[in-house]
Amino acid sequence: MKCTNCGAEIQEGTLFCSECGTKVILPESQAPAANEFAQNGAQDNFQNNFGQPADGAQFQNANFQQSENIYAGVPDPAASVNDGKKGGKGVKKILIPIIILLVLVVAAVGGVVFYLKSRPIEVDLNEYVKVTFDGYDTLGTATVDFDEKKFKKDYGDKIKYHGDDKDMKDESSKKLIAEYLDEAVSLDKTEKLTNGDKVTVKFKYDADALLEDLNIKTTTDGMSFSVKGLEEVPTFDPFEGLEITYSGTAPNAYASLDDTNVNNEYFDESAYWFDYDYEQLQDLSNGDVITITIKYDDTQSDEEYIAYFVETYGAMPTQITKDFTVEGLQVSITTKDQITDDVLSQMQSFLEDEGSIYTKDDIGTSVLDDGSVTISNVEYYGMYIGEPKKDSYYDSVQAYMTYKLTLKYKKEEYSYYFVVEMSDLVLDGEGNLVTEKVSTDYYNYDYLTHDFKDGMTIYGMHGFETTADIEDDVSYYSSYFNFSWVLAGENGSSDSSSSDSSTTETSTDEESTDKEETTDTEETTDTEETSEEESDSASEEASEE
């Protein structure tokens, strides 16, 4: 059997189409059987429910008439849609969108509820964080406090722990959370504060995880407080008026402190005094640094000392230590490299001004009364310089200024070396020779005699025939100095290839025990007169011959 509306197969006994819901209309030949089925089925149902059979009269009274259709009066679901034609398909089209809309509405409502329950709790910790400042200006301190009591009161019932720490899930979780936040909050700067400084509140590193487990959102990080209320204290410079004086020459100068002009009230009351390392005042050179301090306890930090001073005397020193740079010292010449061209020129000028040497101006002058022997040339040869050895008794160089003097008799010439020893050579702060400290000695122990070819003999010259003679004579001091030649035009160099000496540098650590130092080189007037008389006599004899 098929449905009259949609054509779907219908099983026997079915009253409505399972596809479209249309009422099944039976052929007239099958209608009585259907009525009989309905009646018998109703009776069986009645008997099952009430435990007794029903006669025909009773069925009639119960509106179960044999001649009537049991489904009479039931609305036809297909009748209201398209007049019983294609009604099932219309119902489907209407129900599907309605169902989808209902699902979406339910999902949206659920999402809103979930968001409201899971969204972070916004906490303004500004109301619970308090920063206090204490101490003196420039030495102030800051502390931060978290109001646990107020926080627990305001958020104790709202905050729940979602992490894995079991201890935070029990009854004391509210207390633990408040205590943890109190420990986690900190400041970026807590010491050496000045009025007007800024300090910033922040959480310790591991507090982020806790806030996440608590589902708390806060903007407390970055909250700043301005430092104020620190007590102002008077300041003073404890080193004002302190002077350092120097004596001696570098590198062996020494210093002393002069505090006669330090007149602040705290120094007068012996609230402090100057302390220093005594060794710093010895063996000074320009550029050395002397450190003076007013803090006598090395175990005390500068901040601790200042705090102590402020608490005790009500004033703050502006500095605890002060460095004084050594400058302006006169410098002993200890190496040949210190003798620049300019210094050498000053040394030569000093000898010339003192009249210690022959100069170019003496060329052409006679060394004898008859004028037969004259000075034909004077030139600076170089200096044989001794640099003091380490731990030597001497603290400056000894320079043997060597000049080559040429005498002329007729067409014949004779040359020898005239030497002047210079010691105690010192430079001032600007690098100039301090002439008033220079010592000189005519280092010409040999009395020279020379015979010219025509029989003319001249004698009584003080000097050396060769530079090797100079080296040999000076070698007595080789245990105290390292000697080398610095020739004219070679300042700072030990090259002496043009020297007629077989040795250009003499240096030995052996101490001479066979020689005694001879310092008396004064020339007597009688010797000079005798030499002149003998020289005149020799000239007369040569003339007679």
XYZ file of C-alpha atoms in Angstrom, residues 145-360:
216
model
C 54.596 47.530 52.364
C 51.662 45.440 51.150
C 48.386 45.698 53.103
C 47.575 41.991 53.550
C 44.579 42.582 55.802
C 42.784 44.896 53.401
C 43.607 42.684 50.417
C 42.162 39.572 52.085
C 39.069 41.487 53.059
C 38.444 42.813 49.544
C 39.399 39.789 47.451
C 39.472 36.818 49.799
C 36.163 35.406 48.517
C 36.787 36.261 44.880
C 40.239 34.818 44.270
C 40.718 31.124 43.765
C 43.938 29.264 43.204
C 44.155 27.293 39.940
C 47.723 26.068 40.183
C 49.286 22.775 41.171
C 50.534 23.691 44.649
C 48.447 21.684 47.089
C 49.248 23.977 49.982
C 47.620 26.854 48.156
C 44.339 24.980 47.704
C 43.490 24.360 51.334
C 41.723 26.608 53.840
C 44.794 28.866 54.297
C 45.142 29.760 50.638
C 43.834 33.297 51.137
C 46.373 33.951 53.855
C 49.229 32.418 51.843
C 48.358 34.443 48.759
C 48.360 37.721 50.680
C 51.645 36.880 52.390
C 53.248 35.901 49.099
C 52.216 39.135 47.421
C 53.675 41.034 50.376
C 57.027 39.304 49.856
C 56.913 39.561 46.067
C 56.480 43.314 45.798
C 59.717 45.358 45.777
C 61.313 48.653 44.695
C 63.920 49.288 42.019
C 65.920 51.579 44.342
C 65.931 51.735 48.123
C 69.143 53.550 49.166
C 71.069 56.800 48.589
C 67.892 58.657 47.753
C 67.489 62.391 47.271
C 64.290 64.402 47.442
C 62.789 64.419 43.967
C 64.106 60.998 42.939
C 61.707 58.414 41.516
C 61.326 54.861 42.806
C 59.345 52.236 40.893
C 57.313 49.374 42.337
C 57.773 45.982 40.733
C 57.158 42.317 41.413
C 59.862 39.771 41.830
C 60.408 37.486 38.883
C 58.443 34.456 40.152
C 55.365 36.503 41.090
C 54.104 36.396 37.484
C 53.400 32.680 37.743
C 51.439 33.162 40.966
C 49.317 35.929 39.465
C 48.537 33.642 36.539
C 47.511 30.800 38.872
C 45.310 33.219 40.807
C 43.800 34.531 37.571
C 44.672 38.074 38.654
C 45.324 40.942 36.292
C 47.158 43.949 37.696
C 48.995 47.007 36.365
C 51.027 47.651 39.501
C 54.371 47.093 37.716
C 55.760 50.482 36.739
C 53.934 52.407 39.449
C 56.294 55.207 40.554
C 56.602 57.263 43.719
C 58.414 60.567 44.105
C 60.904 60.747 46.969
C 59.987 63.453 49.435
C 60.191 64.345 53.085
C 63.875 63.508 53.550
C 65.553 65.710 56.123
C 67.881 68.388 54.805
C 71.330 68.610 56.425
C 74.122 71.203 56.035
C 77.177 70.127 54.065
C 80.834 71.100 54.232
C 84.091 70.277 52.440
C 86.438 68.683 54.994
C 89.462 69.266 52.731
C 88.976 72.975 52.165
C 92.164 74.782 53.194
C 94.341 71.646 53.217
C 97.638 72.170 51.380
C 100.395 69.767 50.394
C 103.957 71.024 50.072
C 106.803 69.242 48.317
C 110.525 69.083 48.917
C 113.386 67.590 46.955
C 113.449 66.541 43.347
C 111.699 63.747 41.538
C 111.893 60.809 41.700
C 113.002 61.263 45.303
C 110.775 64.128 46.374
C 108.602 63.948 49.476
C 105.436 65.680 50.626
C 104.034 67.086 53.845
C 100.518 68.182 54.834
C 99.745 71.707 55.959
C 96.340 72.010 57.683
C 96.808 75.461 59.211
C 94.172 76.892 56.870
C 91.530 74.226 57.562
C 89.134 76.182 59.756
C 85.708 74.505 59.689
C 84.113 73.935 63.093
C 84.172 70.144 62.832
C 87.919 70.011 62.278
C 88.445 72.428 65.148
C 86.356 70.154 67.359
C 88.395 67.140 66.267
C 85.320 65.533 64.735
C 87.669 64.240 62.067
C 91.306 64.252 61.064
C 93.339 63.461 57.984
C 94.623 59.968 57.426
C 96.999 58.724 54.727
C 99.569 56.108 53.844
C 102.951 57.493 54.879
C 104.692 55.702 52.022
C 102.600 57.717 49.579
C 104.460 60.830 50.695
C 107.891 59.442 49.805
C 109.847 59.002 46.559
C 107.502 61.169 44.560
C 107.489 62.062 40.898
C 105.218 64.304 38.880
C 101.952 62.513 38.151
C 101.943 60.446 41.341
C 98.708 60.501 43.343
C 98.445 61.057 47.085
C 95.141 59.944 48.625
C 93.984 61.612 51.835
C 90.906 60.403 53.749
C 88.984 61.448 56.834
C 87.678 57.910 57.429
C 90.006 56.150 59.805
C 88.111 52.825 59.945
C 88.714 50.803 56.789
C 85.956 48.337 57.688
C 83.374 51.115 57.450
C 81.799 51.950 54.097
C 81.617 55.577 52.976
C 77.825 55.503 53.370
C 78.122 54.177 56.913
C 80.665 56.837 57.844
C 78.550 59.661 56.408
C 75.463 58.364 58.220
C 77.487 58.202 61.435
C 78.800 61.749 60.936
C 75.338 63.125 60.214
C 73.828 61.407 63.226
C 76.672 62.551 65.501
C 77.415 66.079 64.295
C 74.353 67.056 62.264
C 76.341 67.834 59.129
C 77.387 65.953 56.029
C 80.919 65.981 54.534
C 80.769 66.387 50.770
C 83.601 63.901 50.264
C 85.372 61.268 52.313
C 88.602 60.965 50.346
C 90.478 63.322 48.065
C 93.250 62.651 45.579
C 96.091 65.118 45.147
C 98.124 64.790 41.953
C 101.802 65.604 42.325
C 102.898 68.309 39.909
C 105.471 71.051 39.546
C 108.312 69.023 41.014
C 111.844 69.628 39.884
C 113.070 66.457 38.215
C 116.540 65.002 38.500
C 118.026 63.947 35.185
C 118.547 60.222 35.625
C 118.759 59.100 31.992
C 120.442 60.422 28.889
C 117.065 60.477 27.106
C 116.025 63.385 29.336
C 118.768 65.523 27.820
C 117.011 66.869 24.767
C 118.615 69.215 22.258
C 117.155 72.144 24.175
C 118.511 70.918 27.522
C 121.939 70.248 25.972
C 121.991 73.778 24.601
C 121.239 75.115 28.095
C 124.062 73.006 29.549
C 126.519 74.337 26.968
C 125.379 77.912 27.522
C 125.842 77.457 31.253
C 129.467 76.353 30.763
C 130.157 79.192 28.359
C 128.620 81.799 30.661
C 130.616 80.442 33.552
C 133.818 80.669 31.518
C 134.574 77.026 32.046
C 135.432 76.249 28.417
C 136.915 77.713 25.313
C 134.390 78.912 22.788
C 134.279 79.880 19.171
